[in-house]
Amino acid sequence: MSNSAISYWRQTKDQIPLLEKEGEIISFTKVENNWIGIIKLIDKRITAPLVFNTKKPEIGDKVRAVLRILAKPNSEDLIEYGIKFQFIKEI
Amino acid sequence: MKKVTVSGIYQTQFGELWDKSLEDLITESIHGCLIDSNIDSSQIQGVFVGNMLGGANENKEHLSSLISQILHSQVPVTRVEAACASGGLAIRLAVSAIRSGEIENALVIGAEKMTDLDSQTISAGLMGAASEEERTAGLTFPGLYALLAQKYFNNFHAQEKDLALVAVKNHFHGKFNPKAQFRFPISTQQVLNSAKIADPLKLLDCSPISDGAAAVFLASESWIKKHNKKNGVFIAGSAQAQDTLSLSQRSSLSSLSATKLAAQIAYRQAGISKKDINCVEIHDCFTIAEILALEDLGLYNKGEAYGHINEKETYIGGKQPTNTSGGLKACGHPVGATGVKQIIEATLQLRGQAGDRQVEDALVAVTQNIGGTGGTAIVHVLTK
């Protein structure tokens, strides 16, 4: 995401309505130490980070949108909050 | 429809070319192509250049004027950007301009300078070809293609070893290409043991960061006859199709439908069927991409290509020789140059000038160049 506060605000306001929505993983990968997936919700599909603490994701796993810090910021950066999808059985 | 011929070709070395700038690479490819075409720059009627990152990497946004300066010419020069399909799209626009009759010939250049920058900076630049949603999620291009691979594994029971065999084959072919970035073989075990980049893709499943340029001279058949120039290879089909920028918005993750659509149009234009195709140069930016392309071009049924790769059908001498240049994996992937290099390899095969990697009796070759994760697909059919 852009470091501009205005750009951050513009993009994140679209994510807030997703909070608490549930969906199913249709594909996933791991880049560095982060799981990322494509999630099928009732009315749309979205690409987002995944939170899986006790197991590796699998296609078909049920997940729910939660609010999390998206990336570790530097001292003078914006702290970027956004949506991640957590494995429902771990909530 | 007017016939378009490939009358001249030139490719620079691909690789980490620390002593060459983007301008050096473009200049070398132009002069090499003029020599192969046996023309001088005053005969060129139009120029198209494919480049993605010249502005971001070398602060060279105005390539059109730079090329006019190199050519000492005032004919129109058009810069084309379609991510990794920039070169293929430049070819297609030149073909369209010649077919329309507006011009009778065109020089097409594809060029990219990538290795001056560290890998994080170049990866961030390349992610300009993905969606905001994908960037925000933390994906990279290996990550995006890993999502396709994971889905393919799930649907068709392929494994990491099946991907590795694509890289092994392309390195085998690259050994015979003097312009290739990597001219050494690798083993399946080396691929499987290489560092994981984005699960399930490993380092040796990925094409490299490369510098390089390629140029071709295209002309109408009538111009060739009038000027008594080399003939022999025709672009008989040229098609482009698009798809969504975000993978999440696609109806299927187990194929790239833009390739399917572009292939259908290009085959129809050329009056060929998949059975007529003797060799293909396809966009193996990651090993999974070659498997998807073989299926989307109709050469194998969905979910079956990896089994045929296991049988070595895609090697030179096999039933469906694929990426005889070494592909993006071994020949290298200077993104703007790739689509033009594919045309050069197809032309060499049809001219019978591919040396140790020559496909016997090649009459029809197909190229497939992809932008992003298949948001743009360019397919060309070349015939003898």
Coordinates of C-alpha atoms in Angstrom, one line a residue, chain B residues 22-333:
Chain B
L22 CA 19.4 0.2 -21.8
E23 CA 20.5 2.6 -24.5
D24 CA 23.5 0.4 -25.3
L25 CA 21.2 -2.7 -25.6
I26 CA 18.7 -0.9 -27.8
T27 CA 21.4 0.4 -30.1
E28 CA 23.1 -3.0 -30.5
S29 CA 19.7 -4.7 -31.3
I30 CA 18.8 -2.0 -33.9
H31 CA 22.2 -2.2 -35.7
G32 CA 22.2 -6.0 -35.6
C33 CA 18.7 -6.2 -37.0
L34 CA 19.5 -3.7 -39.8
I35 CA 22.5 -5.8 -40.8
D36 CA 20.4 -9.0 -40.8
S37 CA 17.6 -7.3 -42.8
N38 CA 20.1 -5.8 -45.3
I39 CA 18.4 -2.4 -45.0
D40 CA 19.5 1.1 -43.8
S41 CA 17.5 3.1 -41.3
S42 CA 16.2 5.5 -43.9
Q43 CA 14.0 2.6 -45.3
I44 CA 12.2 2.1 -42.0
Q45 CA 8.6 3.4 -42.0
G46 CA 7.6 2.9 -38.4
V47 CA 9.1 1.7 -35.1
F48 CA 7.5 0.0 -32.1
V49 CA 9.4 -0.5 -28.9
G50 CA 8.3 -2.8 -26.0
N51 CA 9.6 -1.8 -22.6
M52 CA 8.2 -1.9 -19.1
L53 CA 10.6 -0.4 -16.6
G54 CA 12.8 2.0 -18.4
G55 CA 11.3 4.9 -16.6
A56 CA 11.4 3.4 -13.1
N57 CA 14.9 1.8 -13.5
E58 CA 16.9 4.1 -15.7
N59 CA 14.8 7.3 -15.7
K60 CA 14.2 6.7 -19.4
E61 CA 10.6 7.5 -20.1
H62 CA 10.9 9.0 -23.5
L63 CA 12.2 6.0 -25.4
S64 CA 10.5 7.1 -28.6
S65 CA 12.7 10.1 -29.0
L66 CA 15.8 8.2 -27.8
I67 CA 15.3 5.7 -30.6
S68 CA 14.8 8.5 -33.2
Q69 CA 18.2 9.8 -32.1
I70 CA 19.8 6.4 -32.5
L71 CA 18.2 5.9 -35.9
H72 CA 18.7 9.5 -37.2
S73 CA 15.1 9.3 -38.3
Q74 CA 11.9 11.1 -37.8
V75 CA 9.5 8.3 -38.6
P76 CA 6.9 7.6 -35.8
V77 CA 8.3 5.6 -32.9
T78 CA 5.7 4.2 -30.5
R79 CA 6.5 2.9 -27.0
V80 CA 4.3 0.0 -25.9
E81 CA 3.8 -1.1 -22.3
A82 CA 1.9 -4.3 -21.3
A83 CA 4.1 -5.6 -18.4
C84 CA 5.9 -8.7 -19.5
A85 CA 3.9 -8.8 -22.7
S86 CA 5.3 -5.4 -23.9
G87 CA 7.4 -7.0 -26.6
G88 CA 4.7 -9.3 -27.9
L89 CA 2.3 -6.4 -28.0
A90 CA 4.8 -4.2 -29.9
I91 CA 5.0 -7.0 -32.5
R92 CA 1.2 -7.2 -32.7
L93 CA 0.8 -3.4 -33.2
A94 CA 3.5 -3.4 -35.9
V95 CA 1.7 -6.3 -37.7
S96 CA -1.6 -4.5 -37.4
A97 CA -0.1 -1.3 -38.9
I98 CA 1.4 -3.2 -41.8
R99 CA -1.8 -5.1 -42.4
S100 CA -3.8 -1.9 -42.4
G101 CA -1.7 -0.5 -45.2
E102 CA -0.7 2.6 -43.3
I103 CA 3.0 1.5 -43.3
E104 CA 4.7 -1.2 -45.4
N105 CA 7.4 -2.1 -42.8
A106 CA 8.3 -1.7 -39.2
L107 CA 11.2 -2.2 -36.9
V108 CA 10.2 -3.7 -33.5
I109 CA 12.4 -3.6 -30.5
G110 CA 12.0 -5.1 -27.1
A111 CA 14.4 -4.1 -24.4
E112 CA 14.9 -4.1 -20.6
K113 CA 17.7 -3.3 -18.2
M114 CA 16.9 -4.9 -14.8
T115 CA 20.1 -6.0 -13.0
D116 CA 21.3 -2.6 -11.9
L117 CA 18.8 -2.6 -9.1
D118 CA 18.6 -4.8 -6.0
S119 CA 16.0 -7.6 -6.0
Q120 CA 13.6 -5.9 -3.7
T121 CA 13.5 -2.7 -5.8
I122 CA 13.0 -4.7 -9.1
S123 CA 10.3 -6.9 -7.5
A124 CA 8.5 -3.8 -6.3
G125 CA 8.7 -2.4 -9.9
L126 CA 7.4 -5.6 -11.4
M127 CA 4.5 -5.6 -8.9
G128 CA 3.2 -2.5 -10.8
A129 CA 1.8 -5.1 -13.1
A130 CA -0.4 -6.6 -10.3
S131 CA -3.4 -5.2 -8.5
E132 CA -3.5 -3.0 -5.4
E133 CA -5.3 -5.8 -3.5
E134 CA -2.5 -8.2 -4.4
R135 CA 0.3 -5.7 -3.4
T136 CA -1.4 -4.9 -0.1
A137 CA -1.8 -8.6 0.7
G138 CA 2.0 -8.9 0.5
L139 CA 2.2 -10.9 -2.7
T140 CA 5.0 -10.9 -5.2
F141 CA 4.9 -12.4 -8.7
P142 CA 6.3 -15.8 -7.5
G143 CA 3.5 -15.6 -4.9
L144 CA 0.8 -14.9 -7.6
Y145 CA 2.0 -17.9 -9.7
A146 CA 2.2 -20.0 -6.5
L147 CA -1.5 -19.4 -6.0
L148 CA -2.1 -20.8 -9.5
A149 CA 0.2 -23.7 -8.8
Q150 CA -1.5 -24.6 -5.6
K151 CA -4.9 -24.6 -7.3
Y152 CA -3.5 -26.8 -10.1
F153 CA -2.1 -29.2 -7.7
N154 CA -5.4 -29.4 -5.9
N155 CA -7.4 -29.9 -9.1
F156 CA -5.1 -32.3 -11.0
H157 CA -2.9 -34.0 -8.4
A158 CA 0.4 -32.7 -9.9
Q159 CA 3.3 -32.4 -7.6
E160 CA 6.4 -30.2 -7.1
K161 CA 8.5 -32.7 -9.1
D162 CA 6.2 -32.1 -12.1
L163 CA 7.0 -28.4 -12.0
A164 CA 10.7 -29.1 -11.6
L165 CA 10.8 -31.1 -14.9
V166 CA 9.9 -27.9 -16.8
A167 CA 13.0 -26.1 -15.4
V168 CA 15.2 -29.1 -16.1
K169 CA 14.0 -29.3 -19.7
N170 CA 14.4 -25.5 -20.4
H171 CA 18.0 -25.5 -19.0
F172 CA 18.7 -28.5 -21.2
H173 CA 17.6 -26.4 -24.2
G174 CA 19.4 -23.3 -23.0
K175 CA 22.7 -25.2 -23.2
F176 CA 22.4 -25.0 -27.0
N177 CA 21.5 -21.3 -27.2
P178 CA 24.6 -19.0 -27.3
K179 CA 22.4 -16.0 -26.4
A180 CA 21.0 -17.7 -23.2
Q181 CA 21.6 -16.4 -19.7
F182 CA 22.1 -19.9 -18.3
R183 CA 23.9 -22.4 -20.5
F184 CA 24.2 -25.3 -18.1
P185 CA 21.9 -28.2 -17.2
I186 CA 20.2 -28.6 -13.8
S187 CA 18.8 -31.7 -12.2
T188 CA 15.3 -32.3 -10.8
Q189 CA 16.9 -32.7 -7.3
Q190 CA 18.6 -29.3 -7.6
V191 CA 15.3 -27.7 -8.4
L192 CA 13.6 -29.4 -5.5
N193 CA 16.4 -28.6 -3.1
S194 CA 16.5 -24.9 -4.1
A195 CA 15.2 -22.3 -1.7
K196 CA 11.5 -21.9 -1.4
I197 CA 10.4 -18.5 -2.7
A198 CA 6.6 -18.8 -2.5
D199 CA 5.1 -22.2 -1.6
P200 CA 5.2 -24.4 -3.7
L201 CA 7.6 -22.5 -6.0
K202 CA 11.3 -22.6 -5.4
L203 CA 14.1 -20.5 -6.7
L204 CA 14.8 -22.8 -9.7
D205 CA 11.1 -22.7 -10.7
C206 CA 11.5 -18.9 -11.4
S207 CA 12.8 -17.1 -14.4
P208 CA 15.7 -14.8 -13.6
I209 CA 16.1 -11.0 -13.6
S210 CA 17.9 -10.2 -16.9
D211 CA 19.2 -7.5 -19.2
G212 CA 18.7 -7.8 -22.9
A213 CA 17.2 -6.6 -26.1
A214 CA 15.8 -8.1 -29.3
A215 CA 14.7 -6.6 -32.6
V216 CA 12.9 -7.8 -35.7
F217 CA 12.2 -6.1 -39.0
L218 CA 8.7 -6.8 -40.4
A219 CA 7.5 -5.9 -43.8
S220 CA 4.6 -6.5 -46.2
E221 CA 5.1 -9.2 -48.8
S222 CA 4.8 -6.6 -51.5
W223 CA 7.5 -4.4 -49.9
I224 CA 9.8 -7.4 -49.7
K225 CA 9.3 -8.3 -53.4
K226 CA 9.7 -4.7 -54.5
H227 CA 13.0 -4.3 -52.6
N228 CA 14.3 -7.8 -53.3
K229 CA 14.7 -8.7 -49.6
K230 CA 14.8 -11.9 -47.6
N231 CA 11.4 -13.6 -47.4
G232 CA 10.5 -17.0 -46.0
V233 CA 8.9 -16.6 -42.6
F234 CA 5.4 -15.1 -42.3
I235 CA 3.4 -13.9 -39.3
A236 CA 0.2 -15.6 -40.3
G237 CA -1.8 -15.1 -37.0
S238 CA -1.5 -12.3 -34.5
A239 CA -4.0 -11.9 -31.6
Q240 CA -4.4 -10.3 -28.2
A241 CA -6.8 -10.9 -25.4
Q242 CA -7.2 -9.5 -21.9
D243 CA -8.4 -10.6 -18.5
T244 CA -8.9 -9.2 -15.0
L245 CA -5.9 -7.6 -13.3
S246 CA -6.6 -9.5 -10.0
L247 CA -6.4 -13.3 -9.9
S248 CA -9.2 -13.2 -7.4
Q249 CA -11.7 -11.9 -10.0
R250 CA -11.0 -14.8 -12.5
S251 CA -13.7 -17.5 -13.0
S252 CA -10.9 -20.1 -13.1
L253 CA -7.5 -20.4 -11.5
S254 CA -6.4 -23.5 -13.4
S255 CA -6.1 -21.8 -16.8
L256 CA -5.3 -18.3 -18.2
S257 CA -8.4 -17.7 -20.4
A258 CA -6.8 -14.8 -22.2
T259 CA -4.3 -17.3 -23.7
K260 CA -7.1 -19.6 -24.8
L261 CA -9.0 -16.7 -26.5
A262 CA -5.9 -15.2 -28.2
A263 CA -4.9 -18.7 -29.5
Q264 CA -8.3 -19.4 -31.0
I265 CA -8.2 -16.1 -32.9
A266 CA -4.5 -16.5 -34.0
Y267 CA -5.1 -20.1 -35.2
R268 CA -8.2 -19.0 -37.1
Q269 CA -6.3 -16.1 -38.8
A270 CA -3.5 -18.5 -39.8
G271 CA -5.8 -21.3 -40.9
I272 CA -4.1 -23.8 -38.7
S273 CA -5.1 -26.3 -36.0
K274 CA -3.2 -27.4 -33.0
K275 CA -2.0 -30.5 -34.9
D276 CA -0.1 -28.3 -37.4
I277 CA 2.2 -26.8 -34.7
N278 CA 5.8 -28.0 -34.8
C279 CA 7.3 -25.9 -32.0
V280 CA 6.2 -23.3 -29.4
E281 CA 7.9 -20.5 -27.5
I282 CA 5.8 -19.9 -24.4
H283 CA 5.9 -17.7 -21.4
D284 CA 7.5 -19.8 -18.6
C285 CA 8.1 -17.0 -16.2
F286 CA 7.5 -19.7 -13.6
T287 CA 7.3 -23.4 -14.2
I288 CA 3.6 -23.6 -13.6
A289 CA 3.1 -21.0 -16.4
E290 CA 4.5 -23.4 -19.0
I291 CA 2.1 -26.2 -17.9
L292 CA -0.9 -23.8 -18.1
A293 CA 0.2 -22.4 -21.5
L294 CA 0.6 -25.9 -23.1
E295 CA -3.0 -26.6 -22.0
D296 CA -4.4 -23.2 -22.8
L297 CA -2.9 -23.3 -26.3
G298 CA -4.8 -26.5 -26.8
L299 CA -1.7 -28.7 -27.2
Y300 CA -2.7 -30.9 -24.2
N301 CA -6.0 -31.5 -22.4
K302 CA -6.6 -29.6 -19.1
G303 CA -4.8 -31.3 -16.3
E304 CA -2.7 -33.6 -18.6
A305 CA 0.3 -31.5 -19.7
Y306 CA 2.5 -32.4 -16.8
G307 CA 2.1 -36.1 -17.6
H308 CA 3.3 -35.5 -21.1
I309 CA 6.2 -33.4 -19.8
N310 CA 7.2 -36.4 -17.7
E311 CA 7.3 -38.4 -20.9
K312 CA 9.8 -35.8 -22.3
E313 CA 7.4 -34.9 -25.2
T314 CA 8.4 -31.2 -24.8
Y315 CA 12.1 -31.7 -25.5
I316 CA 13.7 -31.1 -28.9
G317 CA 13.0 -34.3 -30.8
G318 CA 9.8 -34.9 -28.8
K319 CA 6.2 -34.7 -30.0
Q320 CA 5.8 -31.1 -28.9
P321 CA 9.1 -29.2 -28.7
T322 CA 8.6 -26.3 -26.2
N323 CA 10.9 -23.4 -25.5
T324 CA 13.8 -24.5 -27.6
S325 CA 15.5 -21.1 -26.8
G326 CA 15.6 -22.2 -23.1
G327 CA 12.5 -20.2 -22.5
L328 CA 12.4 -17.4 -19.9
K329 CA 13.8 -19.8 -17.4
A330 CA 17.2 -20.4 -19.0
C331 CA 17.4 -17.9 -21.9
G332 CA 16.5 -15.1 -19.4
H333 CA 13.6 -12.7 -19.0

